[in-house]
Short mmCIF file of C-alpha atoms in Angstrom, two decimals:
data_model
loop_
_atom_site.label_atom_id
_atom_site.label_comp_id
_atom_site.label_asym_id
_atom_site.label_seq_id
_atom_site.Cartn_x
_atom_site.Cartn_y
_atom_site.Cartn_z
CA UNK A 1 -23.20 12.35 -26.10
CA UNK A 2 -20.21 9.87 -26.75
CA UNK A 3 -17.88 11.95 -27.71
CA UNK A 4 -14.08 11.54 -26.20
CA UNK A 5 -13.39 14.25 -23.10
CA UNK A 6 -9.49 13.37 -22.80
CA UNK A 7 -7.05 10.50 -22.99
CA UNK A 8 -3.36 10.29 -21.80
CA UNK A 9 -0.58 8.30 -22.59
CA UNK A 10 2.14 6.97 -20.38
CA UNK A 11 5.19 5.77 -21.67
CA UNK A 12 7.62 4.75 -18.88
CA UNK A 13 11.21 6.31 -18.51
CA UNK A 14 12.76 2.68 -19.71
CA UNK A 15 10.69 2.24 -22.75
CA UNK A 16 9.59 -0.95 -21.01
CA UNK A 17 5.97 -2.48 -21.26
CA UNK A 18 3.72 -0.61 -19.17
CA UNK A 19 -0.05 -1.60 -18.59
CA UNK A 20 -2.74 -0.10 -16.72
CA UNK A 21 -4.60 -3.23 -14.60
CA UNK A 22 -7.15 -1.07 -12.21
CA UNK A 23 -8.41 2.11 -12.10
CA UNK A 24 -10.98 3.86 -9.86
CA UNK A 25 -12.57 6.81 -8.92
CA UNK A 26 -11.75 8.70 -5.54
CA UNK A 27 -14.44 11.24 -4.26
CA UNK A 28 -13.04 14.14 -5.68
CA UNK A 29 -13.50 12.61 -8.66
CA UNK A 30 -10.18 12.15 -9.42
CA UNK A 31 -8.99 9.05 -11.59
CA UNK A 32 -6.17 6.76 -10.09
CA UNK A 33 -4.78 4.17 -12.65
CA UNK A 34 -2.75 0.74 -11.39
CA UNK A 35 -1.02 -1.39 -13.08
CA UNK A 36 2.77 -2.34 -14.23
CA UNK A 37 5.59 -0.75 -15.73
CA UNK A 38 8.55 -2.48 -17.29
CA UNK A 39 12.10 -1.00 -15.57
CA UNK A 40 13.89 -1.34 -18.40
CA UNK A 41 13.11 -2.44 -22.38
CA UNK A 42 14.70 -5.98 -22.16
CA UNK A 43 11.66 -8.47 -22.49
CA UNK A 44 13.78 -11.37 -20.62
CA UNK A 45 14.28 -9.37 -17.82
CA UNK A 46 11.61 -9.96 -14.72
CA UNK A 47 11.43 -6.43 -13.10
CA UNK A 48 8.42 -5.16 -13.36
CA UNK A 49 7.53 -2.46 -10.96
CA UNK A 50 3.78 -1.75 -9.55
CA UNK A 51 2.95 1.60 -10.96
CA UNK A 52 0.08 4.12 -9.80
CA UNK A 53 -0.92 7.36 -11.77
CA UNK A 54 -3.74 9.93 -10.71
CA UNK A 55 -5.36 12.29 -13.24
CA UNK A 56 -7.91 14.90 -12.26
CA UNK A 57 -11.29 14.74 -13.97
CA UNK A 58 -10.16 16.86 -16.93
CA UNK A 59 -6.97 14.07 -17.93
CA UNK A 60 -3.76 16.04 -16.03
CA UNK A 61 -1.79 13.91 -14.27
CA UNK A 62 -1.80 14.92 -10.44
CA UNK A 63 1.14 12.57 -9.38
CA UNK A 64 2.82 9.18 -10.49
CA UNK A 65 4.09 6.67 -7.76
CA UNK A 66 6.09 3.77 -8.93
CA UNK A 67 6.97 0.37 -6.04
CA UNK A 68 9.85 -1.72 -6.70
CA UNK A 69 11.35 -3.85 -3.94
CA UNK A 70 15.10 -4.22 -2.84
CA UNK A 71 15.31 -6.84 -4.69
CA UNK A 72 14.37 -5.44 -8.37
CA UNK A 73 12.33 -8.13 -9.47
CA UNK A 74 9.26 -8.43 -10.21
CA UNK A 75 6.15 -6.37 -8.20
CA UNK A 76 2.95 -7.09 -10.13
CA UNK A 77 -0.71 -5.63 -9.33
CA UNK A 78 -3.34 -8.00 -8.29
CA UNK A 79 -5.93 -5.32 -6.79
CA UNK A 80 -6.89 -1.23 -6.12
CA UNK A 81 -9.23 0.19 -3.78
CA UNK A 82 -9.70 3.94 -2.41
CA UNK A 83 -11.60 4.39 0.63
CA UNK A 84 -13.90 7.42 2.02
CA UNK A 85 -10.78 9.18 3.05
CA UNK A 86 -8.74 8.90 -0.60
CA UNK A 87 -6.36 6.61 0.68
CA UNK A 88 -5.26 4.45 -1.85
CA UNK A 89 -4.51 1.23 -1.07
CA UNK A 90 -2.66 -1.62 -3.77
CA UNK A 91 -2.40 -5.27 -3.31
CA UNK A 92 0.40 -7.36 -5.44
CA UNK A 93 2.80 -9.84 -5.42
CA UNK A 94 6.41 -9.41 -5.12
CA UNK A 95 9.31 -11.63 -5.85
CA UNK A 96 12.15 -11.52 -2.77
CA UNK A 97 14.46 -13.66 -4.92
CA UNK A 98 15.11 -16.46 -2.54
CA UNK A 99 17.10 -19.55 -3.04
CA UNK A 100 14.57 -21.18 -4.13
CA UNK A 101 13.72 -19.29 -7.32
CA UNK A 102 10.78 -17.27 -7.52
CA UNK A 103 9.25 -16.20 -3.98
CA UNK A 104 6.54 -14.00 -4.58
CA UNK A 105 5.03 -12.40 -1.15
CA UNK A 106 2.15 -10.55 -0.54
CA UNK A 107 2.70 -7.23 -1.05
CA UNK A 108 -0.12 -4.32 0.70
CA UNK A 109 0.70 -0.78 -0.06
CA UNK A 110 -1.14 2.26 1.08
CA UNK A 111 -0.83 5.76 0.17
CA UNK A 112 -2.37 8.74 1.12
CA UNK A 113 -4.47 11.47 -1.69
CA UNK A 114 -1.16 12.71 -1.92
CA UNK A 115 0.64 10.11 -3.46
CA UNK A 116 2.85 9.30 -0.57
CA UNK A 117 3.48 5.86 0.84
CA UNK A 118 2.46 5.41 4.11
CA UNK A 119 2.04 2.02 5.18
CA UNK A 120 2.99 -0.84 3.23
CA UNK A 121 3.02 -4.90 4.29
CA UNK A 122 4.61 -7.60 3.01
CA UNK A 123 3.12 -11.18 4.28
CA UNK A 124 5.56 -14.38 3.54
CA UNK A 125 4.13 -18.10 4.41
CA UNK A 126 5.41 -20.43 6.16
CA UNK A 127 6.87 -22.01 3.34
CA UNK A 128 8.57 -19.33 1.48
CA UNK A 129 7.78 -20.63 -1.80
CA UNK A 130 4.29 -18.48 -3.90
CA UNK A 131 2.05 -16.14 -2.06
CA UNK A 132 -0.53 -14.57 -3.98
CA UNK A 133 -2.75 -12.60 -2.93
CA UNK A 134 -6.26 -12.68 -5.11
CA UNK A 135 -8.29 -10.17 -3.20
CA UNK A 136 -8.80 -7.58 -1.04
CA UNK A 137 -11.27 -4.82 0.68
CA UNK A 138 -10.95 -1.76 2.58
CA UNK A 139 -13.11 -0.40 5.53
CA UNK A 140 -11.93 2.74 6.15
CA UNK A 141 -8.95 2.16 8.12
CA UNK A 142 -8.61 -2.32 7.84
CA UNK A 143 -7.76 -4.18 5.30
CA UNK A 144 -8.91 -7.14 4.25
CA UNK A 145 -6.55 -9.26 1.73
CA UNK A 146 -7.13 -12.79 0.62
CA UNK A 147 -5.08 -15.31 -1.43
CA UNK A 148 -3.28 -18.62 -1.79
CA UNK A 149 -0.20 -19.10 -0.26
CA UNK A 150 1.83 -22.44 -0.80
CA UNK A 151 2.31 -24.60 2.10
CA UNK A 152 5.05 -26.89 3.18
CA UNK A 153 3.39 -30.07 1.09
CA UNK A 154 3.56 -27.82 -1.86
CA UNK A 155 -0.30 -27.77 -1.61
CA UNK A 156 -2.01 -24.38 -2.06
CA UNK A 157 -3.49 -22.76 1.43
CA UNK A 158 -6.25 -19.84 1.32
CA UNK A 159 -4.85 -17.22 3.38
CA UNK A 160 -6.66 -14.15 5.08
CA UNK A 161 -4.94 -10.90 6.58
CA UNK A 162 -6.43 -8.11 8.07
CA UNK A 163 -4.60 -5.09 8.63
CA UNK A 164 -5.09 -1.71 9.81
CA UNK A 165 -3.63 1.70 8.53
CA UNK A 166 -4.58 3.40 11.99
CA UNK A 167 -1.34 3.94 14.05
CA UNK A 168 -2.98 3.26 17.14
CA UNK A 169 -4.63 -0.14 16.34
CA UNK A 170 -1.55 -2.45 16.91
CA UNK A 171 -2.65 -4.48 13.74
CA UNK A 172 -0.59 -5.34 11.14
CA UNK A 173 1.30 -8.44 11.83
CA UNK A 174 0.70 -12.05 11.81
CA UNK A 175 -0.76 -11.83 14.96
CA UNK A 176 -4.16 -11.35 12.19
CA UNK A 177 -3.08 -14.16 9.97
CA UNK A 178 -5.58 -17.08 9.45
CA UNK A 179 -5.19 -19.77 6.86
CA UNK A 180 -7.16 -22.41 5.71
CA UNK A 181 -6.53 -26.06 3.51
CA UNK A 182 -9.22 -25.61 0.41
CA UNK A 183 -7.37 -28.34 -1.62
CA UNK A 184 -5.36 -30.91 0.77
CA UNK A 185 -3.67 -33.52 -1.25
CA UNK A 186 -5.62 -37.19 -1.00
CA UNK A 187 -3.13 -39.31 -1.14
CA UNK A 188 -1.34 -37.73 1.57
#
């Protein structure tokens, strides 16, 4: 009938930015919202932190999760899926601070209905400069993530992981890693 049922407000303990990027329904028809949160209110500052909150379906929150690397720089949501079993699972990027300046890595989290983290990878190309991962899908237990990583000609590489969550699978490193040139420099 169009009328409003609830709405919620988050407001981050900093006073930071904070944006919602994703959201999605589980099957318990729960909401789960993605996106980033500001770690403090200074606007020069680059330390944004992925951020997850999950509301039942009457608006009260259930749980908040909040991802910041060692680091504390910058971990910024690209992606959110939940599969069949309400495992939550976040793709992003996140800055390792190298030498180099920026280093953003792939960064795969996965948490359980619960809000707890329980597998999380972190995929670094051979170059250590940009990784950024663009997309991703879940089949129950694997995950699929996709992106551009930047090679050692500073030319931009697809790359494609698959991962699994299952303990037993023996997935999960770079064994699974599979890259492709979509723009190779001419003149080289």
């Amino acid at each position: 009938n169009g009328n409003q049922l609830w709405s919620q407000v988050f407001n981050g303990n900093s006073q930071g930015t904070d944006v919602g990027k994703f959201l999605a329904v589980d099957q318990s028809n729960n909401v789960v919202v993605c996106g980033n949160s500001d770690s403090d209110a200074d606007a020069a500052t680059l330390n944004d932190d992925i951020l997850l909150l999950k509301y039942d379906g009457t608006g009260n929150l259930l749980w908040q999760q909040s991802y910041s690397a060692t680091t504390n720089s910058d971990d910024l949501v690209e992606e959110l899926r939940i599969n069949a079993a309400n495992e939550i699972v976040v793709v992003g990027e996140s800055d390792s601070l190298t030498s180099n300046g920026s280093n953003y890595d792939f960064i795969t989290l996965a948490y359980n209905a619960s809000g707890t983290l329980f597998k999380s990878f972190r995929f670094e190309g051979i170059a250590a400069l940009k990784d950024i991962p663009s997309t991703m899908f879940i089949n129950n237990a694997e995950i699929f993530v996709s992106g551009g990583t930047i090679n050692q000609n500073k030319q931009r590489d697809l790359v494609t992981i698959k991962y699994s969550t299952d303990p037993n699978a023996g997935i999960g490193s770079n064994e699974n890693l599979f890259t492709w040139n979509v723009f190779p420099n001419p003149s080289n």
